Amino acid sequence: MSLELIANNKVHGGWHKRYSHKSTVNNCTMTFAIFLPPGVDETAKAPVLYWLSGLTCTDENFMQKAAAFKTAAELGIILVAPDTSPRGEGVADDPEGSYDFGLGAGFYVNATEEPYKQHYQMYDYICTELPALIDEHFPSNGKKAISGHSMGGHGALVIGLRNLGQYTSVSAFAPITNPLNCPWGEKAFSGYLGKDRESWKAYDSCELLSHTPADKCPPLLVSQGMSDNFLESQLRPERLVAAAEQADVSLCLEQHPGYDHSYFFISSFIDQHLRFHAQYLS
C-alpha cells in the first residue's frame, strides 16, 4: 500500500511526518501522523505507541498539543496518531451536523448500519490495517501499546481488552468508560450499530473488563481530571473501577484535582503515560 507524504518536520532530533493513503477497510483516503525518534532506522527499530484522539479531533491535535515528542525521543518510542473517522466526498456525516456523531466521531467501531457501514470501519482500521501499514513502511520492532483521550480513551481500552496479548499496555485520559450508558455512546452506537444493545457490549470497556481474565489483562493506567465538565454525564470512571474489581483485575486510576478535559490536562501527564508504556515496551 502506497503512502503520500503531506508534512515533514524535524522535532527533538526526530521527525514528525503526516501521510495519506487509500484505506481498504474504510473505503476512502485516510490520514495519520507519525513521530520517528532519533536513531531509529532499519537496523535500529523501535516499539510503537498508538494514540487515539477524541471527538472532533484529527491526527494533528495530539501531535501539536500534547508535548509528547521530547520524552518519546528520550525513550525511543514511535508515536502514531490516526484520524478519528473516515472523511472525504461520499462519506456519510450526521444529518444534523452535530459534533458527536459522523465526521470526527467514528468511535472506533465497525459500523453495521446504513449509510455508515460503507466507510466507518474504524475498529478494523486501528487493529489491523494501520498497524500492517506501519510495520511495512517504518522501523517498528513489532511491540505496540495503545492510549487515547475521551472517545479515543474508550477506543484504546476497548481495543486493548479485545485483543489480549497484542498490546503490552493500555492507558487512557478521561475515557468514555461505559458508552452503553451515556449520551455520547448511546447516540453513536444507535447510529453505527443499530438498536440491539446486546451488540453494543463488544465496544464497552466496562463490559469487556468485567469479563477479562486477570492473568491475561494488560497493565492499565487511567488519568482523570476532576474538574472535567463531562465527568458525571459522559465519563464515569467509577464504573470502570467497579468492572475491574468484579474481574479482580488491577487498574490504576489517577484522579487529578483541578484539571479539565483539554490538552492542557493531557500535556501535564503525557510524560507519565509514556514512561508507563516504556517499561512494558522495552
mmCIF file of C-alpha atoms in Angstrom:
data_model
loop_
_atom_site.group_PDB
_atom_site.id
_atom_site.type_symbol
_atom_site.label_atom_id
_atom_site.label_comp_id
_atom_site.label_asym_id
_atom_site.label_seq_id
_atom_site.Cartn_x
_atom_site.Cartn_y
_atom_site.Cartn_z
ATOM 1 C CA MET A 1 0.000 0.000 0.000
ATOM 2 C CA SER A 2 1.467 3.347 -1.055
ATOM 3 C CA LEU A 3 1.786 6.406 1.185
ATOM 4 C CA GLU A 4 1.738 10.083 0.235
ATOM 5 C CA LEU A 5 3.857 12.364 2.443
ATOM 6 C CA ILE A 6 1.955 15.577 3.205
ATOM 7 C CA ALA A 7 4.084 17.112 6.001
ATOM 8 C CA ASN A 8 7.597 16.655 7.371
ATOM 9 C CA ASN A 9 9.027 18.448 10.426
ATOM 10 C CA LYS A 10 12.163 17.814 12.467
ATOM 11 C CA VAL A 11 11.487 17.957 16.222
ATOM 12 C CA HIS A 12 13.576 16.930 19.264
ATOM 13 C CA GLY A 13 16.086 15.238 16.988
ATOM 14 C CA GLY A 14 13.451 13.063 15.336
ATOM 15 C CA TRP A 15 10.860 13.537 12.605
ATOM 16 C CA HIS A 16 7.148 14.245 12.681
ATOM 17 C CA LYS A 17 5.523 13.226 9.412
ATOM 18 C CA ARG A 18 1.955 13.184 8.096
ATOM 19 C CA TYR A 19 0.802 10.749 5.440
ATOM 20 C CA SER A 20 -2.333 9.992 3.490
ATOM 21 C CA HIS A 21 -3.205 6.636 1.996
ATOM 22 C CA LYS A 22 -6.099 4.742 0.476
ATOM 23 C CA SER A 23 -7.827 2.683 3.158
ATOM 24 C CA THR A 24 -9.331 -0.592 2.022
ATOM 25 C CA VAL A 25 -11.468 -1.131 5.123
ATOM 26 C CA ASN A 26 -12.782 2.441 5.282
ATOM 27 C CA ASN A 27 -13.134 2.763 1.505
ATOM 28 C CA CYS A 28 -11.679 6.286 1.467
ATOM 29 C CA THR A 29 -8.442 8.203 1.893
ATOM 30 C CA MET A 30 -7.185 8.244 5.486
ATOM 31 C CA THR A 31 -4.557 10.414 7.148
ATOM 32 C CA PHE A 32 -2.205 9.597 10.009
ATOM 33 C CA ALA A 33 0.766 11.242 11.713
ATOM 34 C CA ILE A 34 3.908 9.516 12.945
ATOM 35 C CA PHE A 35 6.843 10.600 15.117
ATOM 36 C CA LEU A 36 10.099 8.768 14.478
ATOM 37 C CA PRO A 37 12.576 9.266 17.341
ATOM 38 C CA PRO A 38 16.237 9.971 16.600
ATOM 39 C CA GLY A 39 18.407 6.990 15.765
ATOM 40 C CA VAL A 40 15.562 4.801 14.559
ATOM 41 C CA ASP A 41 16.158 3.132 11.197
ATOM 42 C CA GLU A 42 16.012 -0.277 9.544
ATOM 43 C CA THR A 43 18.837 -1.567 11.739
ATOM 44 C CA ALA A 44 17.649 0.082 14.979
ATOM 45 C CA LYS A 45 13.926 -0.484 15.220
ATOM 46 C CA ALA A 46 11.578 0.811 17.915
ATOM 47 C CA PRO A 47 8.236 -0.004 19.566
ATOM 48 C CA VAL A 48 5.069 1.888 18.653
ATOM 49 C CA LEU A 49 2.539 3.704 20.818
ATOM 50 C CA TYR A 50 -0.775 4.217 19.019
ATOM 51 C CA TRP A 51 -2.695 7.295 20.157
ATOM 52 C CA LEU A 52 -6.448 7.619 19.555
ATOM 53 C CA SER A 53 -7.882 11.120 19.778
ATOM 54 C CA GLY A 54 -11.324 12.261 20.861
ATOM 55 C CA LEU A 55 -14.424 13.845 19.375
ATOM 56 C CA THR A 56 -13.867 16.485 16.672
ATOM 57 C CA CYS A 57 -10.123 15.770 16.529
ATOM 58 C CA THR A 58 -7.861 14.760 13.647
ATOM 59 C CA ASP A 59 -4.350 13.298 13.610
ATOM 60 C CA GLU A 60 -2.991 16.796 14.273
ATOM 61 C CA ASN A 61 -4.404 17.523 17.733
ATOM 62 C CA PHE A 62 -2.197 15.155 19.719
ATOM 63 C CA MET A 63 0.957 15.863 17.728
ATOM 64 C CA GLN A 64 0.616 19.633 18.060
ATOM 65 C CA LYS A 65 -0.750 19.966 21.598
ATOM 66 C CA ALA A 66 0.338 17.013 23.758
ATOM 67 C CA ALA A 67 4.050 17.939 24.074
ATOM 68 C CA ALA A 68 4.987 14.273 23.760
ATOM 69 C CA PHE A 69 7.985 14.471 21.411
ATOM 70 C CA LYS A 70 10.767 15.165 23.910
ATOM 71 C CA THR A 71 10.020 12.177 26.133
ATOM 72 C CA ALA A 72 9.197 9.904 23.195
ATOM 73 C CA ALA A 73 12.588 10.816 21.705
ATOM 74 C CA GLU A 74 14.320 10.077 25.006
ATOM 75 C CA LEU A 75 12.570 6.724 25.381
ATOM 76 C CA GLY A 76 12.887 5.717 21.735
ATOM 77 C CA ILE A 77 9.159 5.265 21.126
ATOM 78 C CA ILE A 78 7.472 5.722 17.754
ATOM 79 C CA LEU A 79 4.174 7.613 18.080
ATOM 80 C CA VAL A 80 1.324 7.010 15.622
ATOM 81 C CA ALA A 81 -1.813 9.173 15.644
ATOM 82 C CA PRO A 82 -4.542 8.251 13.151
ATOM 83 C CA ASP A 83 -7.533 10.373 12.233
ATOM 84 C CA THR A 84 -10.672 9.809 14.308
ATOM 85 C CA SER A 85 -13.004 8.878 11.449
ATOM 86 C CA PRO A 86 -13.152 8.423 7.681
ATOM 87 C CA ARG A 87 -13.529 11.620 5.673
ATOM 88 C CA GLY A 88 -13.980 12.787 2.116
ATOM 89 C CA GLU A 89 -16.582 13.036 -0.593
ATOM 90 C CA GLY A 90 -19.297 10.445 -0.178
ATOM 91 C CA VAL A 91 -18.533 9.689 3.483
ATOM 92 C CA ALA A 92 -21.768 9.971 5.459
ATOM 93 C CA ASP A 93 -21.976 12.584 8.212
ATOM 94 C CA ASP A 94 -24.531 13.304 10.910
ATOM 95 C CA PRO A 95 -27.516 14.786 9.024
ATOM 96 C CA GLU A 96 -27.987 17.190 11.937
ATOM 97 C CA GLY A 97 -24.358 18.330 11.735
ATOM 98 C CA SER A 98 -23.588 17.718 15.406
ATOM 99 C CA TYR A 99 -20.052 17.223 16.700
ATOM 100 C CA ASP A 100 -20.599 13.900 18.467
ATOM 101 C CA PHE A 101 -21.544 11.696 15.503
ATOM 102 C CA GLY A 102 -20.296 11.280 11.950
ATOM 103 C CA LEU A 103 -17.139 13.008 10.727
ATOM 104 C CA GLY A 104 -14.608 13.306 13.527
ATOM 105 C CA ALA A 105 -16.599 10.915 15.701
ATOM 106 C CA GLY A 106 -16.010 7.392 14.425
ATOM 107 C CA PHE A 107 -15.980 5.890 17.959
ATOM 108 C CA TYR A 108 -13.534 3.184 16.825
ATOM 109 C CA VAL A 109 -16.306 0.711 15.951
ATOM 110 C CA ASN A 110 -17.166 -1.267 12.816
ATOM 111 C CA ALA A 111 -20.472 0.212 11.711
ATOM 112 C CA THR A 112 -23.181 -2.212 10.644
ATOM 113 C CA GLU A 113 -25.899 0.322 9.763
ATOM 114 C CA GLU A 114 -26.586 2.252 6.563
ATOM 115 C CA PRO A 115 -25.227 4.578 5.354
ATOM 116 C CA TYR A 116 -22.246 4.345 7.708
ATOM 117 C CA LYS A 117 -21.108 0.762 7.184
ATOM 118 C CA GLN A 118 -19.563 1.599 3.785
ATOM 119 C CA HIS A 119 -16.880 3.727 5.431
ATOM 120 C CA TYR A 120 -16.962 3.613 9.231
ATOM 121 C CA GLN A 121 -14.837 0.540 9.941
ATOM 122 C CA MET A 122 -12.515 2.245 12.391
ATOM 123 C CA TYR A 123 -12.063 -0.780 14.652
ATOM 124 C CA ASP A 124 -10.584 -2.840 11.820
ATOM 125 C CA TYR A 125 -8.586 0.150 10.643
ATOM 126 C CA ILE A 126 -6.889 0.658 14.017
ATOM 127 C CA CYS A 127 -6.491 -3.033 14.862
ATOM 128 C CA THR A 128 -5.424 -4.425 11.501
ATOM 129 C CA GLU A 129 -4.914 -2.121 8.531
ATOM 130 C CA LEU A 130 -2.943 0.714 10.133
ATOM 131 C CA PRO A 131 -0.514 -1.500 12.126
ATOM 132 C CA ALA A 132 0.205 -3.527 8.979
ATOM 133 C CA LEU A 133 0.936 -0.281 7.152
ATOM 134 C CA ILE A 134 3.233 0.958 9.921
ATOM 135 C CA ASP A 135 5.124 -2.351 10.083
ATOM 136 C CA GLU A 136 5.548 -2.359 6.302
ATOM 137 C CA HIS A 137 6.847 1.178 5.853
ATOM 138 C CA PHE A 138 8.522 2.143 9.138
ATOM 139 C CA PRO A 139 11.152 0.649 11.514
ATOM 140 C CA SER A 140 8.747 -0.922 14.013
ATOM 141 C CA ASN A 141 10.102 -3.760 16.137
ATOM 142 C CA GLY A 142 6.692 -5.395 16.452
ATOM 143 C CA LYS A 143 5.915 -4.293 20.016
ATOM 144 C CA LYS A 144 2.982 -1.934 20.455
ATOM 145 C CA ALA A 145 0.950 -0.186 23.138
ATOM 146 C CA ILE A 146 -2.171 1.951 22.864
ATOM 147 C CA SER A 147 -3.504 5.100 24.510
ATOM 148 C CA GLY A 148 -6.090 7.776 23.876
ATOM 149 C CA HIS A 149 -8.298 10.573 25.152
ATOM 150 C CA SER A 150 -12.061 10.703 25.724
ATOM 151 C CA MET A 151 -13.627 8.896 22.734
ATOM 152 C CA GLY A 152 -10.075 7.774 21.966
ATOM 153 C CA GLY A 153 -9.632 6.587 25.550
ATOM 154 C CA HIS A 154 -12.731 4.464 25.011
ATOM 155 C CA GLY A 155 -11.179 3.155 21.791
ATOM 156 C CA ALA A 156 -7.838 2.361 23.435
ATOM 157 C CA LEU A 157 -9.456 0.447 26.293
ATOM 158 C CA VAL A 158 -11.797 -1.499 24.019
ATOM 159 C CA ILE A 159 -9.079 -2.416 21.525
ATOM 160 C CA GLY A 160 -6.632 -3.393 24.260
ATOM 161 C CA LEU A 161 -9.206 -5.542 26.042
ATOM 162 C CA ARG A 162 -10.499 -7.214 22.890
ATOM 163 C CA ASN A 163 -7.019 -8.088 21.644
ATOM 164 C CA LEU A 164 -5.366 -9.581 24.711
ATOM 165 C CA GLY A 165 -1.690 -10.232 24.223
ATOM 166 C CA GLN A 166 -1.297 -7.850 21.286
ATOM 167 C CA TYR A 167 -0.652 -4.646 23.261
ATOM 168 C CA THR A 168 1.944 -4.550 26.010
ATOM 169 C CA SER A 169 0.000 -1.895 27.931
ATOM 170 C CA VAL A 170 -3.075 0.338 27.699
ATOM 171 C CA SER A 171 -3.691 3.826 29.024
ATOM 172 C CA ALA A 172 -6.349 6.499 28.699
ATOM 173 C CA PHE A 173 -7.032 10.111 29.570
ATOM 174 C CA ALA A 174 -10.636 10.854 30.596
ATOM 175 C CA PRO A 175 -12.076 7.880 28.697
ATOM 176 C CA ILE A 176 -15.742 7.287 27.960
ATOM 177 C CA THR A 177 -15.771 4.168 30.116
ATOM 178 C CA ASN A 178 -19.351 2.964 29.720
ATOM 179 C CA PRO A 179 -20.755 4.080 26.340
ATOM 180 C CA LEU A 180 -23.636 1.635 26.776
ATOM 181 C CA ASN A 181 -24.977 4.021 29.402
ATOM 182 C CA CYS A 182 -24.045 7.578 28.479
ATOM 183 C CA PRO A 183 -25.477 10.077 25.957
ATOM 184 C CA TRP A 184 -22.436 10.136 23.635
ATOM 185 C CA GLY A 185 -22.227 6.362 23.471
ATOM 186 C CA GLU A 186 -25.950 5.743 23.106
ATOM 187 C CA LYS A 187 -26.180 8.180 20.199
ATOM 188 C CA ALA A 188 -23.112 6.818 18.408
ATOM 189 C CA PHE A 189 -23.891 3.151 18.940
ATOM 190 C CA SER A 190 -27.510 3.587 17.836
ATOM 191 C CA GLY A 191 -26.370 5.193 14.615
ATOM 192 C CA TYR A 192 -23.428 2.923 13.817
ATOM 193 C CA LEU A 193 -24.577 -0.398 15.309
ATOM 194 C CA GLY A 194 -28.381 -0.247 15.358
ATOM 195 C CA LYS A 195 -30.897 -0.624 18.147
ATOM 196 C CA ASP A 196 -29.794 -4.024 19.502
ATOM 197 C CA ARG A 197 -27.996 -3.040 22.682
ATOM 198 C CA GLU A 198 -26.567 -6.546 23.004
ATOM 199 C CA SER A 199 -24.280 -5.834 20.035
ATOM 200 C CA TRP A 200 -23.020 -2.698 21.756
ATOM 201 C CA LYS A 201 -21.356 -4.707 24.525
ATOM 202 C CA ALA A 202 -18.437 -5.593 22.230
ATOM 203 C CA TYR A 203 -17.423 -1.906 22.351
ATOM 204 C CA ASP A 204 -17.975 -1.142 26.026
ATOM 205 C CA SER A 205 -14.835 -1.212 28.189
ATOM 206 C CA CYS A 206 -16.742 -1.828 31.437
ATOM 207 C CA GLU A 207 -18.489 -4.820 29.913
ATOM 208 C CA LEU A 208 -15.228 -6.143 28.464
ATOM 209 C CA LEU A 209 -13.137 -5.543 31.591
ATOM 210 C CA SER A 210 -15.648 -7.281 33.855
ATOM 211 C CA HIS A 211 -15.097 -10.493 31.848
ATOM 212 C CA THR A 212 -11.335 -10.202 31.307
ATOM 213 C CA PRO A 213 -9.176 -12.926 32.910
ATOM 214 C CA ALA A 214 -6.903 -11.249 35.431
ATOM 215 C CA ASP A 215 -3.833 -13.116 34.186
ATOM 216 C CA LYS A 216 -4.481 -12.000 30.578
ATOM 217 C CA CYS A 217 -5.260 -8.339 31.180
ATOM 218 C CA PRO A 218 -2.612 -5.821 30.049
ATOM 219 C CA PRO A 219 -1.383 -3.190 32.518
ATOM 220 C CA LEU A 220 -3.974 -0.391 32.679
ATOM 221 C CA LEU A 221 -3.475 3.286 33.553
ATOM 222 C CA VAL A 222 -6.304 5.836 33.507
ATOM 223 C CA SER A 223 -5.909 9.545 34.293
ATOM 224 C CA GLN A 224 -8.956 11.675 35.032
ATOM 225 C CA GLY A 225 -9.216 15.402 35.676
ATOM 226 C CA MET A 226 -11.656 16.071 38.487
ATOM 227 C CA SER A 227 -12.790 19.436 37.054
ATOM 228 C CA ASP A 228 -13.730 17.779 33.758
ATOM 229 C CA ASN A 229 -17.168 19.086 32.783
ATOM 230 C CA PHE A 230 -18.026 15.696 31.214
ATOM 231 C CA LEU A 231 -17.067 13.657 34.275
ATOM 232 C CA GLU A 232 -20.536 12.869 35.634
ATOM 233 C CA SER A 233 -22.567 12.895 32.428
ATOM 234 C CA GLN A 234 -20.300 11.015 29.993
ATOM 235 C CA LEU A 235 -17.138 9.515 31.518
ATOM 236 C CA ARG A 236 -17.970 7.848 34.864
ATOM 237 C CA PRO A 237 -14.568 6.297 35.733
ATOM 238 C CA GLU A 238 -16.018 4.742 38.888
ATOM 239 C CA ARG A 239 -17.865 2.273 36.652
ATOM 240 C CA LEU A 240 -14.546 1.114 35.192
ATOM 241 C CA VAL A 241 -13.187 0.654 38.709
ATOM 242 C CA ALA A 242 -16.218 -1.467 39.602
ATOM 243 C CA ALA A 243 -15.719 -3.610 36.493
ATOM 244 C CA ALA A 244 -12.052 -4.133 37.391
ATOM 245 C CA GLU A 245 -12.987 -5.154 40.911
ATOM 246 C CA GLN A 246 -15.549 -7.617 39.567
ATOM 247 C CA ALA A 247 -12.855 -9.280 37.427
ATOM 248 C CA ASP A 248 -10.161 -8.953 40.116
ATOM 249 C CA VAL A 249 -8.092 -7.010 37.579
ATOM 250 C CA SER A 250 -5.506 -4.420 38.575
ATOM 251 C CA LEU A 251 -6.425 -0.929 37.345
ATOM 252 C CA CYS A 252 -4.533 2.250 38.200
ATOM 253 C CA LEU A 253 -6.975 5.194 38.202
ATOM 254 C CA GLU A 254 -5.339 8.527 38.986
ATOM 255 C CA GLN A 255 -7.648 11.425 39.802
ATOM 256 C CA HIS A 256 -6.199 14.907 39.374
ATOM 257 C CA PRO A 257 -7.952 17.814 41.135
ATOM 258 C CA GLY A 258 -8.427 20.986 39.101
ATOM 259 C CA TYR A 259 -7.726 19.504 35.660
ATOM 260 C CA ASP A 260 -10.320 19.646 32.885
ATOM 261 C CA HIS A 261 -10.941 17.728 29.631
ATOM 262 C CA SER A 262 -8.480 19.655 27.465
ATOM 263 C CA TYR A 263 -4.982 19.114 26.114
ATOM 264 C CA PHE A 264 -3.711 21.231 28.998
ATOM 265 C CA PHE A 265 -4.539 18.159 31.091
ATOM 266 C CA ILE A 266 -3.040 15.702 28.598
ATOM 267 C CA SER A 267 0.196 17.661 28.222
ATOM 268 C CA SER A 268 0.570 17.752 32.022
ATOM 269 C CA PHE A 269 0.660 13.949 32.347
ATOM 270 C CA ILE A 270 1.688 12.610 28.936
ATOM 271 C CA ASP A 271 5.273 12.038 30.114
ATOM 272 C CA GLN A 272 3.982 9.783 32.899
ATOM 273 C CA HIS A 273 1.957 7.766 30.380
ATOM 274 C CA LEU A 274 4.893 7.435 28.015
ATOM 275 C CA ARG A 275 7.118 6.175 30.824
ATOM 276 C CA PHE A 276 4.371 3.788 31.926
ATOM 277 C CA HIS A 277 4.295 2.255 28.450
ATOM 278 C CA ALA A 278 8.090 2.294 28.061
ATOM 279 C CA GLN A 279 8.577 -0.143 30.941
ATOM 280 C CA TYR A 280 6.469 -2.739 29.123
ATOM 281 C CA LEU A 281 7.622 -1.927 25.579
ATOM 282 C CA SER A 282 11.314 -2.221 26.414
#
